[in-house]
Amino acid sequence: MHCKIAIDGPAGSGKTTVAKEIAKRLGIDYLDTGAMYRIVGLYLHNCGVSPDSTEEIEKTLSTVSIEYKDGKYYLNGKQVGDEIRTAEAGIYASRYGANPVVRKFLTKIQKEICATRSIVAEGRDIGTVVMPDAQVKIFLIASPEVRAKRRYEELKSKGLEVSYDELLKQIIERDKLDSSREIAPLVKAEDAIEIDSSNLSVEDVVQKILEIIKERC
Ligand code: C5P
């Protein structure tokens, strides 16, 4: 039987680090659905398409292919790089991700990827929409201040000049967009287990989740 693990939560809650580590330890695939929203958001923005124009989005996406192979993402056959990791790409992901056409387009691809394998998938709507049948559903949270601090340290360690206040503002704005949208908002699945990582180390969170996986998979 395939073991499906859904990890949802707001930006900066530690989902990515934790999900990658769990996939590595279990030797199974890892899917970063946020990366897919970033790819599409950035692409639509670069094409000059308005986030509110469903018709234009539909027309543009009808010529777009997104693939996932060996942990890498491809847009129209070309491997995607770090250009999707900017704060702007995160904002485009949220804006375009609020459009139902974008969600339908990506949800279909994500469901297909997750159907055929054991996987750790992370995002905002994995436990509720993409893998409602997952054996393990985790809702990972942390306070906005802790999340902004983590992002700040991460970017600083990469040599990037950033302002903590600006990052906190961006996190609060993205939370608002992600929780208030009508379609697939960031909500905890009824059967998800909530973990607050504000005062926990990565290893603490990983261990907690591995224990739950041992019981259920
Ligand atoms: O996870 P990450 O911060 O890279 O995601 C970027 C944005 O993509 C999120 O703020 C959210 O608006 C959107 N997203 C989404 N549904 C997902 C994953 C990400 O709407 N499953």
GROMACS .gro file of C-alpha atoms and ligand atoms in nm:
model
  238
    1MET     CA    1   0.000   0.000   0.000
    2HIS     CA    2   0.122   0.350  -0.078
    3CYS     CA    3   0.188   0.572   0.221
    4LYS     CA    4   0.055   0.924   0.165
    5ILE     CA    5   0.157   1.204   0.396
    6ALA     CA    6   0.001   1.551   0.366
    7ILE     CA    7   0.172   1.848   0.532
    8ASP     CA    8  -0.016   2.178   0.519
    9GLY     CA    9   0.040   2.510   0.687
   10PRO     CA   10   0.119   2.879   0.638
   11ALA     CA   11   0.436   3.025   0.483
   12GLY     CA   12   0.742   2.978   0.703
   13SER     CA   13   0.592   2.718   0.937
   14GLY     CA   14   0.878   2.483   0.851
   15LYS     CA   15   0.680   2.260   0.614
   16THR     CA   16   0.945   2.242   0.345
   17THR     CA   17   1.236   2.150   0.571
   18VAL     CA   18   1.030   1.894   0.761
   19ALA     CA   19   0.861   1.740   0.453
   20LYS     CA   20   1.192   1.702   0.267
   21GLU     CA   21   1.358   1.540   0.569
   22ILE     CA   22   1.074   1.292   0.620
   23ALA     CA   23   1.074   1.197   0.251
   24LYS     CA   24   1.450   1.146   0.267
   25ARG     CA   25   1.436   0.927   0.578
   26LEU     CA   26   1.155   0.715   0.438
   27GLY     CA   27   1.310   0.702   0.090
   28ILE     CA   28   0.992   0.824  -0.078
   29ASP     CA   29   0.903   1.111  -0.311
   30TYR     CA   30   0.853   1.471  -0.200
   31LEU     CA   31   0.616   1.710  -0.375
   32ASP     CA   32   0.637   2.085  -0.319
   33THR     CA   33   0.301   2.213  -0.447
   34GLY     CA   34   0.397   2.572  -0.355
   35ALA     CA   35   0.671   2.549  -0.619
   36MET     CA   36   0.403   2.466  -0.877
   37TYR     CA   37   0.193   2.770  -0.777
   38ARG     CA   38   0.507   2.983  -0.796
   39ILE     CA   39   0.591   2.850  -1.146
   40VAL     CA   40   0.242   2.923  -1.278
   41GLY     CA   41   0.210   3.257  -1.094
   42LEU     CA   42   0.542   3.385  -1.224
   43TYR     CA   43   0.469   3.261  -1.577
   44LEU     CA   44   0.124   3.426  -1.593
   45HIS     CA   45   0.269   3.748  -1.452
   46ASN     CA   46   0.547   3.746  -1.712
   47CYS     CA   47   0.287   3.690  -1.984
   48GLY     CA   48   0.107   4.004  -1.862
   49VAL     CA   49  -0.209   3.814  -1.773
   50SER     CA   50  -0.434   3.967  -1.505
   51PRO     CA   51  -0.502   3.749  -1.197
   52ASP     CA   52  -0.872   3.836  -1.231
   53SER     CA   53  -0.912   3.749  -1.597
   54THR     CA   54  -1.028   3.390  -1.590
   55GLU     CA   55  -1.064   3.382  -1.966
   56GLU     CA   56  -0.707   3.501  -2.030
   57ILE     CA   57  -0.569   3.261  -1.768
   58GLU     CA   58  -0.756   2.971  -1.924
   59LYS     CA   59  -0.628   3.056  -2.271
   60THR     CA   60  -0.268   3.092  -2.151
   61LEU     CA   61  -0.274   2.772  -1.943
   62SER     CA   62  -0.411   2.571  -2.234
   63THR     CA   63  -0.063   2.594  -2.390
   64VAL     CA   64   0.132   2.525  -2.067
   65SER     CA   65   0.270   2.194  -1.944
   66ILE     CA   66   0.406   2.138  -1.592
   67GLU     CA   67   0.593   1.816  -1.517
   68TYR     CA   68   0.752   1.665  -1.209
   69LYS     CA   69   1.041   1.421  -1.262
   70ASP     CA   70   1.296   1.299  -1.005
   71GLY     CA   71   1.228   1.590  -0.771
   72LYS     CA   72   1.256   1.851  -1.047
   73TYR     CA   73   0.988   2.068  -1.203
   74TYR     CA   74   0.960   2.147  -1.573
   75LEU     CA   75   0.767   2.427  -1.740
   76ASN     CA   76   0.701   2.355  -2.107
   77GLY     CA   77   0.984   2.102  -2.101
   78LYS     CA   78   1.239   2.339  -1.945
   79GLN     CA   79   1.371   2.276  -1.591
   80VAL     CA   80   1.267   2.546  -1.344
   81GLY     CA   81   1.536   2.712  -1.129
   82ASP     CA   82   1.568   2.955  -0.839
   83GLU     CA   83   1.377   3.232  -1.018
   84ILE     CA   84   1.062   3.102  -0.845
   85ARG     CA   85   1.212   3.147  -0.496
   86THR     CA   86   1.182   3.528  -0.478
   87ALA     CA   87   0.933   3.707  -0.250
   88GLU     CA   88   0.761   3.846  -0.563
   89ALA     CA   89   0.708   3.495  -0.705
   90GLY     CA   90   0.549   3.404  -0.367
   91ILE     CA   91   0.306   3.691  -0.399
   92TYR     CA   92   0.222   3.597  -0.762
   93ALA     CA   93   0.165   3.238  -0.646
   94SER     CA   94  -0.090   3.364  -0.390
   95ARG     CA   95  -0.260   3.606  -0.629
   96TYR     CA   96  -0.297   3.371  -0.925
   97GLY     CA   97  -0.352   3.076  -0.691
   98ALA     CA   98  -0.676   3.239  -0.577
   99ASN     CA   99  -0.816   3.190  -0.928
  100PRO     CA  100  -1.023   2.869  -0.964
  101VAL     CA  101  -0.883   2.797  -1.312
  102VAL     CA  102  -0.527   2.794  -1.179
  103ARG     CA  103  -0.629   2.568  -0.889
  104LYS     CA  104  -0.813   2.326  -1.114
  105PHE     CA  105  -0.516   2.310  -1.352
  106LEU     CA  106  -0.261   2.238  -1.076
  107THR     CA  107  -0.482   2.017  -0.859
  108LYS     CA  108  -0.531   1.778  -1.151
  109ILE     CA  109  -0.155   1.746  -1.208
  110GLN     CA  110  -0.087   1.708  -0.835
  111LYS     CA  111  -0.351   1.439  -0.789
  112GLU     CA  112  -0.202   1.243  -1.081
  113ILE     CA  113   0.148   1.264  -0.932
  114CYS     CA  114   0.028   1.153  -0.586
  115ALA     CA  115  -0.197   0.870  -0.710
  116THR     CA  116   0.075   0.629  -0.808
  117ARG     CA  117   0.334   0.638  -0.530
  118SER     CA  118   0.420   0.681  -0.164
  119ILE     CA  119   0.474   1.052  -0.116
  120VAL     CA  120   0.514   1.342   0.124
  121ALA     CA  121   0.327   1.636  -0.030
  122GLU     CA  122   0.329   1.983   0.122
  123GLY     CA  123   0.118   2.289   0.056
  124ARG     CA  124  -0.201   2.460   0.167
  125ASP     CA  125  -0.473   2.220   0.050
  126ILE     CA  126  -0.310   1.878   0.042
  127GLY     CA  127  -0.513   1.719   0.324
  128THR     CA  128  -0.836   1.883   0.210
  129VAL     CA  129  -0.819   1.874  -0.173
  130VAL     CA  130  -0.515   1.704  -0.328
  131MET     CA  131  -0.493   1.394  -0.102
  132PRO     CA  132  -0.809   1.380   0.112
  133ASP     CA  133  -0.732   1.005   0.142
  134ALA     CA  134  -0.385   1.057   0.298
  135GLN     CA  135  -0.318   0.829   0.597
  136VAL     CA  136  -0.125   1.106   0.771
  137LYS     CA  137  -0.235   1.471   0.767
  138ILE     CA  138  -0.030   1.730   0.951
  139PHE     CA  139  -0.120   2.097   0.993
  140LEU     CA  140   0.202   2.274   1.084
  141ILE     CA  141   0.181   2.621   1.235
  142ALA     CA  142   0.408   2.879   1.403
  143SER     CA  143   0.361   3.239   1.510
  144PRO     CA  144   0.407   3.505   1.234
  145GLU     CA  145   0.704   3.651   1.426
  146VAL     CA  146   0.882   3.315   1.448
  147ARG     CA  147   0.814   3.251   1.079
  148ALA     CA  148   0.947   3.593   0.976
  149LYS     CA  149   1.257   3.538   1.187
  150ARG     CA  150   1.322   3.199   1.023
  151ARG     CA  151   1.287   3.348   0.673
  152TYR     CA  152   1.514   3.636   0.777
  153GLU     CA  153   1.788   3.401   0.900
  154GLU     CA  154   1.753   3.183   0.592
  155LEU     CA  155   1.787   3.472   0.347
  156LYS     CA  156   2.066   3.634   0.546
  157SER     CA  157   2.264   3.309   0.543
  158LYS     CA  158   2.238   3.318   0.163
  159GLY     CA  159   2.396   3.664   0.170
  160LEU     CA  160   2.073   3.847   0.082
  161GLU     CA  161   1.994   4.190   0.226
  162VAL     CA  162   1.646   4.177   0.378
  163SER     CA  163   1.439   4.363   0.631
  164TYR     CA  164   1.273   4.165   0.911
  165ASP     CA  165   0.978   4.408   0.919
  166GLU     CA  166   0.925   4.371   0.545
  167LEU     CA  167   0.929   3.990   0.575
  168LEU     CA  168   0.679   4.000   0.862
  169LYS     CA  169   0.452   4.222   0.653
  170GLN     CA  170   0.475   3.984   0.356
  171ILE     CA  171   0.398   3.682   0.576
  172ILE     CA  172   0.090   3.849   0.723
  173GLU     CA  173  -0.028   3.956   0.376
  174ARG     CA  174   0.016   3.605   0.234
  175ASP     CA  175  -0.163   3.449   0.535
  176LYS     CA  176  -0.456   3.679   0.471
  177LEU     CA  177  -0.471   3.598   0.100
  178ASP     CA  178  -0.433   3.223   0.159
  179SER     CA  179  -0.695   3.199   0.437
  180SER     CA  180  -0.956   3.429   0.290
  181ARG     CA  181  -0.981   3.305  -0.067
  182GLU     CA  182  -1.305   3.135  -0.160
  183ILE     CA  183  -1.159   2.832  -0.327
  184ALA     CA  184  -0.934   2.589  -0.135
  185PRO     CA  185  -0.843   2.832   0.146
  186LEU     CA  186  -0.574   2.740   0.397
  187VAL     CA  187  -0.776   2.547   0.652
  188LYS     CA  188  -0.694   2.253   0.872
  189ALA     CA  189  -0.851   1.928   0.749
  190GLU     CA  190  -1.091   1.788   1.009
  191ASP     CA  191  -0.875   1.482   1.055
  192ALA     CA  192  -0.540   1.665   1.052
  193ILE     CA  193  -0.309   1.673   1.352
  194GLU     CA  194  -0.194   2.025   1.440
  195ILE     CA  195   0.168   2.079   1.542
  196ASP     CA  196   0.290   2.420   1.657
  197SER     CA  197   0.658   2.444   1.568
  198SER     CA  198   0.720   2.786   1.731
  199ASN     CA  199   0.922   2.634   2.014
  200LEU     CA  200   1.030   2.307   1.854
  201SER     CA  201   1.345   2.214   1.664
  202VAL     CA  202   1.323   2.062   1.315
  203GLU     CA  203   1.427   1.725   1.464
  204ASP     CA  204   1.148   1.745   1.727
  205VAL     CA  205   0.887   1.802   1.456
  206VAL     CA  206   1.031   1.529   1.231
  207GLN     CA  207   1.027   1.278   1.518
  208LYS     CA  208   0.668   1.361   1.610
  209ILE     CA  209   0.555   1.307   1.250
  210LEU     CA  210   0.759   0.987   1.205
  211GLU     CA  211   0.584   0.841   1.511
  212ILE     CA  212   0.243   0.916   1.360
  213ILE     CA  213   0.353   0.763   1.028
  214LYS     CA  214   0.468   0.445   1.206
  215GLU     CA  215   0.121   0.404   1.355
  216ARG     CA  216  -0.074   0.469   1.037
  217CYS     CA  217   0.124   0.348   0.733
  218C5P     O1  218   0.476   2.706  -0.009
  218C5P     P1  219   0.510   2.836  -0.076
  218C5P     O2  220   0.532   2.948   0.019
  218C5P     O3  221   0.620   2.822  -0.175
  218C5P     O4  222   0.378   2.873  -0.162
  218C5P     C1  223   0.365   2.995  -0.229
  218C5P     C2  224   0.217   3.032  -0.238
  218C5P     O5  225   0.151   2.940  -0.323
  218C5P     C3  226   0.139   3.027  -0.108
  218C5P     O6  227   0.147   3.147  -0.033
  218C5P     C4  228  -0.003   3.001  -0.155
  218C5P     O7  229  -0.067   3.121  -0.188
  218C5P     C5  230   0.017   2.923  -0.283
  218C5P     N1  231  -0.012   2.780  -0.263
  218C5P     C6  232  -0.143   2.737  -0.271
  218C5P     N2  233  -0.174   2.605  -0.257
  218C5P     C7  234  -0.078   2.515  -0.235
  218C5P     C8  235   0.057   2.557  -0.224
  218C5P     C9  236   0.087   2.692  -0.237
  218C5P     O8  237  -0.232   2.819  -0.290
  218C5P     N3  238  -0.110   2.386  -0.225
   0.00000   0.00000   0.00000
